Short mmCIF file of N, CA and C in Angstrom, two decimals:
data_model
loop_
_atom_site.label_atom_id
_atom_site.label_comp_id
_atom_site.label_asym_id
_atom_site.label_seq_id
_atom_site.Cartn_x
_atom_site.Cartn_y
_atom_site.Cartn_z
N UNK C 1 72.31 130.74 99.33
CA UNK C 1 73.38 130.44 100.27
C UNK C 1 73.98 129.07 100.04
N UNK C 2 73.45 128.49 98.88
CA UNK C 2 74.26 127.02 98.80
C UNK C 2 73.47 126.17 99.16
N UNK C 3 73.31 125.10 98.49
CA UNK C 3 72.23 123.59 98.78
C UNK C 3 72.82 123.21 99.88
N UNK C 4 71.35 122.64 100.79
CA UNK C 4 71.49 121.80 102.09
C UNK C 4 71.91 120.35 102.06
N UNK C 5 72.83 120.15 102.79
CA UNK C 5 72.75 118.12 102.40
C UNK C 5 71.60 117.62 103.21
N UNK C 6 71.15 116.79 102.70
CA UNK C 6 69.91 115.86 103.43
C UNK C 6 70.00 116.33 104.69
N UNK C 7 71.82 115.67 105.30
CA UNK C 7 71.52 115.37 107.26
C UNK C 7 71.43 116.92 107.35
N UNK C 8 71.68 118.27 107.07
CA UNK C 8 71.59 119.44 107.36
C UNK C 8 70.00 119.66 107.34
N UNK C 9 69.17 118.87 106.05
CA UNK C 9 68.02 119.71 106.15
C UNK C 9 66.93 118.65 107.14
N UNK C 10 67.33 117.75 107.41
CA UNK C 10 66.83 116.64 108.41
C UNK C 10 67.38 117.11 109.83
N UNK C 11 68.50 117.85 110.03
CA UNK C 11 68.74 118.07 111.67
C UNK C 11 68.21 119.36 112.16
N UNK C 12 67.97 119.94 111.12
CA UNK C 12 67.42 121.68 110.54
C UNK C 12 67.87 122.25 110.84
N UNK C 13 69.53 122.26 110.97
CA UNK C 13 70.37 123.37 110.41
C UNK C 13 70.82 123.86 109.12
N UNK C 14 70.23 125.31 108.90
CA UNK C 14 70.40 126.14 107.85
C UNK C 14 71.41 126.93 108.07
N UNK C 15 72.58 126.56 109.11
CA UNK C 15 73.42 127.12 109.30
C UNK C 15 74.63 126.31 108.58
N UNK C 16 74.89 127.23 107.11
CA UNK C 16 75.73 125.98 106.41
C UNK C 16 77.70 126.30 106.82
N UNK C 17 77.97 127.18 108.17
CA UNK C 17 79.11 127.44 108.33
C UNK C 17 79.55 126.79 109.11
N UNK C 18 78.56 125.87 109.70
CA UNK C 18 78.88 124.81 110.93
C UNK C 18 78.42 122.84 110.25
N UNK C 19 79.80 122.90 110.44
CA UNK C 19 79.99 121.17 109.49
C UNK C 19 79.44 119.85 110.30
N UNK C 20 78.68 119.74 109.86
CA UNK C 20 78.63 117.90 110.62
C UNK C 20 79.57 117.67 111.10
N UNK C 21 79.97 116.73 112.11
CA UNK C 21 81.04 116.06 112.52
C UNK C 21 81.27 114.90 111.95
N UNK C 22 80.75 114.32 110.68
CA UNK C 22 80.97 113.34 110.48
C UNK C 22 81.26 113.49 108.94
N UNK C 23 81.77 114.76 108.60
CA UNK C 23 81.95 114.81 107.29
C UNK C 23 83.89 114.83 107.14
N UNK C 24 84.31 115.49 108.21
CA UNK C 24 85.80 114.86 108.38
C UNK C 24 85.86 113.48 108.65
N UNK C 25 85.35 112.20 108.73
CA UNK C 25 85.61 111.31 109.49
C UNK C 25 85.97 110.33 107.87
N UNK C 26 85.67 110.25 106.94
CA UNK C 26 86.37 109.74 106.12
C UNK C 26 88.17 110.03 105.70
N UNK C 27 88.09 111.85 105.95
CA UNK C 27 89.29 111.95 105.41
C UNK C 27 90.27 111.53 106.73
N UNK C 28 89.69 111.60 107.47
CA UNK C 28 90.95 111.37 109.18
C UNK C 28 91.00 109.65 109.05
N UNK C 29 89.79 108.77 108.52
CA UNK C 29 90.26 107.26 108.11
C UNK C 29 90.79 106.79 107.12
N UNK C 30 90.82 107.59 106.13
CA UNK C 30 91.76 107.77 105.11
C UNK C 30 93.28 107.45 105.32
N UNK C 31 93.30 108.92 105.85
CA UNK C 31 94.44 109.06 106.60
C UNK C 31 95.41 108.17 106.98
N UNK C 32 94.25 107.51 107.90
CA UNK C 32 94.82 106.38 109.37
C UNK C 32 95.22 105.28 108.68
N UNK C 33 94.84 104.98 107.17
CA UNK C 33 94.99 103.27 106.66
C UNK C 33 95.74 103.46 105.56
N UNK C 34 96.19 104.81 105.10
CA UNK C 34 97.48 104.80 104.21
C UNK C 34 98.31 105.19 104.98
N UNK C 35 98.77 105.80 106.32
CA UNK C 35 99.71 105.94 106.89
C UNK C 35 100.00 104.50 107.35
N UNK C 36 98.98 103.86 108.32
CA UNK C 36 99.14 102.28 109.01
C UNK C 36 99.71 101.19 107.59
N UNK C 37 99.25 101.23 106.21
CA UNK C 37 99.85 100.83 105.27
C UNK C 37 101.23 100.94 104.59
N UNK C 38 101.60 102.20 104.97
CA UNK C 38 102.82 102.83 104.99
C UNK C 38 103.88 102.10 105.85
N UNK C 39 103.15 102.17 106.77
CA UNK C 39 104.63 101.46 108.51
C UNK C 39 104.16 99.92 108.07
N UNK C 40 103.43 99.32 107.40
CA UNK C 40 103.53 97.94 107.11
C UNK C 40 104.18 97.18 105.92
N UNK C 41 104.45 98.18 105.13
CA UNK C 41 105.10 98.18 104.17
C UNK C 41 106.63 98.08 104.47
N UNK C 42 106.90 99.12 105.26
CA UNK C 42 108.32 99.76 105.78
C UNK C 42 108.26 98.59 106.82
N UNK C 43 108.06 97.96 107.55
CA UNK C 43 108.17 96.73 108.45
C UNK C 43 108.48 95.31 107.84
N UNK C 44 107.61 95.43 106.87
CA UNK C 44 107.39 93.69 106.15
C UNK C 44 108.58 93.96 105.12
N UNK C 45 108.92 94.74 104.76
CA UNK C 45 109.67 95.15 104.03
C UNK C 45 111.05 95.97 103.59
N UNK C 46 111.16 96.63 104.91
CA UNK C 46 112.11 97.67 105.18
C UNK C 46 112.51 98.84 104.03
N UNK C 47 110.89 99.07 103.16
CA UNK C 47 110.74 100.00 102.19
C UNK C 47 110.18 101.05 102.92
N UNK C 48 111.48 102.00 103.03
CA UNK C 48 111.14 103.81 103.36
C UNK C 48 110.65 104.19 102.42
N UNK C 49 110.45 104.21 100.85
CA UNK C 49 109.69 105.32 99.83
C UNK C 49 107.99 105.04 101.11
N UNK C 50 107.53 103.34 101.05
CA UNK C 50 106.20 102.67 101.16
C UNK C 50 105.96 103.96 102.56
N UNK C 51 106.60 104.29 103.38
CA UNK C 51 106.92 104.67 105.29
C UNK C 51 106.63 106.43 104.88
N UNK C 52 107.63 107.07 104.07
CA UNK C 52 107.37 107.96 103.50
C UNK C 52 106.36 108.93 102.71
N UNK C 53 105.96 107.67 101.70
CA UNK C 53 104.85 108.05 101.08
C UNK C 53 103.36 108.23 102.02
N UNK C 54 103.68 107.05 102.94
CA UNK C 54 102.33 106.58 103.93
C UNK C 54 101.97 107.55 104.66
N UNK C 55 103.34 108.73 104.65
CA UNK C 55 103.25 109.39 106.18
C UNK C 55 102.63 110.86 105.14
N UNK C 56 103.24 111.44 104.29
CA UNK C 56 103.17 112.52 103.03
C UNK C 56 101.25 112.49 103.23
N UNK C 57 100.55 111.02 102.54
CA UNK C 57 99.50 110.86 101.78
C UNK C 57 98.71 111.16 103.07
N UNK C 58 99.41 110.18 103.82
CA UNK C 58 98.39 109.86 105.28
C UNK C 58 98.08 111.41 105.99
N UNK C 59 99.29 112.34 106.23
CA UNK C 59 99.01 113.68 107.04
C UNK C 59 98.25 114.43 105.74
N UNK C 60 98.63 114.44 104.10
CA UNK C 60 97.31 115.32 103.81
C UNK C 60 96.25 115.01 104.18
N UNK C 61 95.59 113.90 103.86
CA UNK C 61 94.21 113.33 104.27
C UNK C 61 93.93 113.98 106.03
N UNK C 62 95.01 113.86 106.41
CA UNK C 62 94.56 114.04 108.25
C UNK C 62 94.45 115.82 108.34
N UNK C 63 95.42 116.45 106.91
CA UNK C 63 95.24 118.25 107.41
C UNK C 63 93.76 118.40 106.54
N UNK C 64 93.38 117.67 105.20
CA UNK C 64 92.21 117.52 105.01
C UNK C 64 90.68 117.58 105.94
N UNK C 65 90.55 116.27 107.20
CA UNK C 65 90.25 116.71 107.82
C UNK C 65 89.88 117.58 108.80
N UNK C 66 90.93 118.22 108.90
CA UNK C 66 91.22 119.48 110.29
C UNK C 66 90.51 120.50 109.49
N UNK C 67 90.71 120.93 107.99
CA UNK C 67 90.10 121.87 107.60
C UNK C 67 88.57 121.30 107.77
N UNK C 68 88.22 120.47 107.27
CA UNK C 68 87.00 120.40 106.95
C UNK C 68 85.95 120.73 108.48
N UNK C 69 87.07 119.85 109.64
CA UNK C 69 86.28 120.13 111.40
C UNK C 69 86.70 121.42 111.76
N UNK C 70 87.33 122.09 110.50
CA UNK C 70 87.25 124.38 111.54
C UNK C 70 87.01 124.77 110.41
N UNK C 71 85.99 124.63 109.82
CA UNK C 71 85.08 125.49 109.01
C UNK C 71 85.78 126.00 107.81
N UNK C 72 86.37 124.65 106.72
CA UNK C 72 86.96 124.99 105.92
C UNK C 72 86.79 124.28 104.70
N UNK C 73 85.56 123.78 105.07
CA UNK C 73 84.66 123.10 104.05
C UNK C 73 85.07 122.69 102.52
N UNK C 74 85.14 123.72 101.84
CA UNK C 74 85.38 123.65 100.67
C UNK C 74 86.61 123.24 100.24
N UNK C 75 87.55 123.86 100.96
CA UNK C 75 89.14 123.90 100.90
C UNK C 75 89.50 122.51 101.43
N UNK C 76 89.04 122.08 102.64
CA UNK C 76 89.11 120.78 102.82
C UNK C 76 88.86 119.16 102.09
N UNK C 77 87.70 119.59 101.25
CA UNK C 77 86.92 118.02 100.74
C UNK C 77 87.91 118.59 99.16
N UNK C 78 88.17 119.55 98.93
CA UNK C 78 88.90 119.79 97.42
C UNK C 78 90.44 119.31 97.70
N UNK C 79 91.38 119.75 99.16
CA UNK C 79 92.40 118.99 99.29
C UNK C 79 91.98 117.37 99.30
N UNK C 80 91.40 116.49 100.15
CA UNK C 80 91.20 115.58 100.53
C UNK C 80 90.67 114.62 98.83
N UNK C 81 90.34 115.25 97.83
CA UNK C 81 90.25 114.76 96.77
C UNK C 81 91.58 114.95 95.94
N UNK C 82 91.90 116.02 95.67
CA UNK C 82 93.28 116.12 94.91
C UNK C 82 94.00 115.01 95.40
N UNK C 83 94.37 114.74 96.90
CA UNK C 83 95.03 113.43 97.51
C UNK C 83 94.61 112.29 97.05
N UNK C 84 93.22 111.79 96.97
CA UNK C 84 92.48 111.16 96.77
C UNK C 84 92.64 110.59 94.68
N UNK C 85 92.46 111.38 94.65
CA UNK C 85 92.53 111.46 93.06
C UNK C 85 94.17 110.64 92.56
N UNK C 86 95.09 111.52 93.01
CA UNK C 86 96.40 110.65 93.16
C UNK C 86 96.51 109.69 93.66
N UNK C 87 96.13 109.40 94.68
CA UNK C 87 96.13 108.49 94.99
C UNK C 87 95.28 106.73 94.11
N UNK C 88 94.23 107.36 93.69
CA UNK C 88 93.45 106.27 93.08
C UNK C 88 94.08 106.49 91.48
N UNK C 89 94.89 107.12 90.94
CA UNK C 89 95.84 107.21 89.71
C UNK C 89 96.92 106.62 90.18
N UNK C 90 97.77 106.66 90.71
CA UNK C 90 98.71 105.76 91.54
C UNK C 90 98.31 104.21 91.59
N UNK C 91 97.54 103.54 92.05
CA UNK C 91 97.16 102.73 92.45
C UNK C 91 96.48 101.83 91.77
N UNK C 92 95.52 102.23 91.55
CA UNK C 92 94.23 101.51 90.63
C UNK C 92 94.81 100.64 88.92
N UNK C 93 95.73 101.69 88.51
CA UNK C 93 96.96 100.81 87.35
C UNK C 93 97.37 99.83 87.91
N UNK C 94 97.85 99.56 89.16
CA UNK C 94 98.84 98.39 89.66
C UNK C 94 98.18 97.63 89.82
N UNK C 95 96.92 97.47 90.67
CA UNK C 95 95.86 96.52 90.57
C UNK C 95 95.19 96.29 90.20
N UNK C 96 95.18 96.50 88.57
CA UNK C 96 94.45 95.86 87.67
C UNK C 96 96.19 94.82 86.71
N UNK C 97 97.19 95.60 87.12
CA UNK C 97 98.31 94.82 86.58
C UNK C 97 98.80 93.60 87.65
N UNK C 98 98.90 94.15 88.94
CA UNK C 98 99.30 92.60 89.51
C UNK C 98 98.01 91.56 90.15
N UNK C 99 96.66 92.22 89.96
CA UNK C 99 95.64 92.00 90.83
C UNK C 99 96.24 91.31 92.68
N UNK C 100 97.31 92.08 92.60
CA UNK C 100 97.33 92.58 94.65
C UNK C 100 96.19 93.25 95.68
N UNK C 101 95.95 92.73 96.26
CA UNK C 101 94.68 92.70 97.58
C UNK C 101 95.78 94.30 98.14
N UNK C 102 96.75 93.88 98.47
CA UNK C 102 97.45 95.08 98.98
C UNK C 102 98.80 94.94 98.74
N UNK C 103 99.35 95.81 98.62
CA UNK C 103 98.78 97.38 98.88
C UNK C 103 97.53 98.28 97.75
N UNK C 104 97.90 97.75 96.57
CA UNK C 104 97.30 98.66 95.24
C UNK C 104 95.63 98.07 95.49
N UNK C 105 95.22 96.91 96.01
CA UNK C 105 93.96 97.20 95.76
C UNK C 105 93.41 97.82 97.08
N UNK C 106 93.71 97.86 98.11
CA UNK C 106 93.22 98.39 99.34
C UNK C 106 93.68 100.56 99.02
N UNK C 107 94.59 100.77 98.21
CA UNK C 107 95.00 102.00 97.79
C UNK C 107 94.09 102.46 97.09
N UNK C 108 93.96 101.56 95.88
CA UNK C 108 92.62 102.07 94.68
C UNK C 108 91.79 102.21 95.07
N UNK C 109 91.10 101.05 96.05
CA UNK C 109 89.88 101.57 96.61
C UNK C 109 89.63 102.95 98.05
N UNK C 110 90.51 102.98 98.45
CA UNK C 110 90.50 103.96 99.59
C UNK C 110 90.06 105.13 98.19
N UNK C 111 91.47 105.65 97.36
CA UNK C 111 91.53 106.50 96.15
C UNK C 111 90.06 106.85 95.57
N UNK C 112 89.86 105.86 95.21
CA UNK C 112 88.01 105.92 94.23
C UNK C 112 87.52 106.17 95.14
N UNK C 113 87.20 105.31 96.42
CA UNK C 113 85.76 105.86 97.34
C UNK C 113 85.98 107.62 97.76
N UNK C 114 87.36 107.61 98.17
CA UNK C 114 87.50 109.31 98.82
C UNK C 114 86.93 110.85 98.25
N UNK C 115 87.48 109.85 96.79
CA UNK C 115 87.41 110.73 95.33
C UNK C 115 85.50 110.92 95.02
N UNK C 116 85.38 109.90 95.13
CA UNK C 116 83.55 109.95 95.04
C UNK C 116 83.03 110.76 96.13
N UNK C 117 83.63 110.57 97.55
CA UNK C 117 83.01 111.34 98.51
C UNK C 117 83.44 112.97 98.48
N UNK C 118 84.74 112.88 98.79
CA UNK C 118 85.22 114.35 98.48
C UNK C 118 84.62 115.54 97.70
N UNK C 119 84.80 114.58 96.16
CA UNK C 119 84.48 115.17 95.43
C UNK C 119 82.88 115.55 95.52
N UNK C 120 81.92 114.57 95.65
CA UNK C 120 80.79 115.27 96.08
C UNK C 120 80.48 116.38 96.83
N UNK C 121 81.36 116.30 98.42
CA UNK C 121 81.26 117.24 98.89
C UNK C 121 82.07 118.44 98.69
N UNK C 122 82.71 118.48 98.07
CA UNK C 122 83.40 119.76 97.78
C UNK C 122 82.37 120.31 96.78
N UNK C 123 81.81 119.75 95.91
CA UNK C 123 81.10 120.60 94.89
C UNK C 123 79.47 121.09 95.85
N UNK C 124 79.32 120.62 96.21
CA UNK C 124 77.84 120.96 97.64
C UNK C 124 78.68 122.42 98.29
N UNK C 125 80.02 122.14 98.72
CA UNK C 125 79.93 123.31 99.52
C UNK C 125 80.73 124.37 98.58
N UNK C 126 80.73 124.36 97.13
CA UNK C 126 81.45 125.18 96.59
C UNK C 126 80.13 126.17 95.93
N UNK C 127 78.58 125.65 96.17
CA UNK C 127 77.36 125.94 95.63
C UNK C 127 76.42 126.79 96.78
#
């Protein structure tokens, strides 16, 4: 039926159709700090692509979540990486070219960590 994660086999649910609640909570903060990066961009700046993009990146990460909290596990942490993945390809070039704190290094790193988590969990619940 698919490997247990630790907190599943530590809370001793073998019920793998019912998700932690804390396995959406990266992609919904995700979410929250490339959208909030987005309207700070578009503020400090009056750049709509920055407002645009923030809002695009920010609601996948947030429909990411929603799948992952109604039992959509797989489909969820595999969107929430594809985002993720672009996102840290996007990004991670610029801040190694302008070494910027932000936006590109607070981007790259959201990108890489999501991508590490996601991706872990999507392959757990694809098993």
């Amino acid at each position: 039926k698919g490997r247990m994660s630790f907190s599943r086999h530590v809370c001793g649910s073998g019920n793998l159709s019912h998700t932690m609640p804390g396995e959406a909570h990266p992609a919904f903060t995700a979410g929250g700090l490339v959208l909030a990066g987005g309207l700070i961009g578009f503020l400090k700046s009056g750049s709509k692509p920055s407002l645009i993009a923030g809002s695009v990146i920010g609601a996948a990460f947030g429909g990411a979540g929603y799948m992952i909290s109604n039992g959509k596990e797989f489909e969820g942490h595999s969107l929430a990486s594809l985002v993720a993945f672009s996102l840290a390809g996007m990004f991670t070039p610029k801040f190694f070219k302008t070494k910027a704190l932000f936006p590109a290094g607070m981007y790259a790193t959201i990108g890489i960590g999501s991508l590490a988590f996601h991706g872990m969990k999507a392959l757990e619940w694809k098993s």
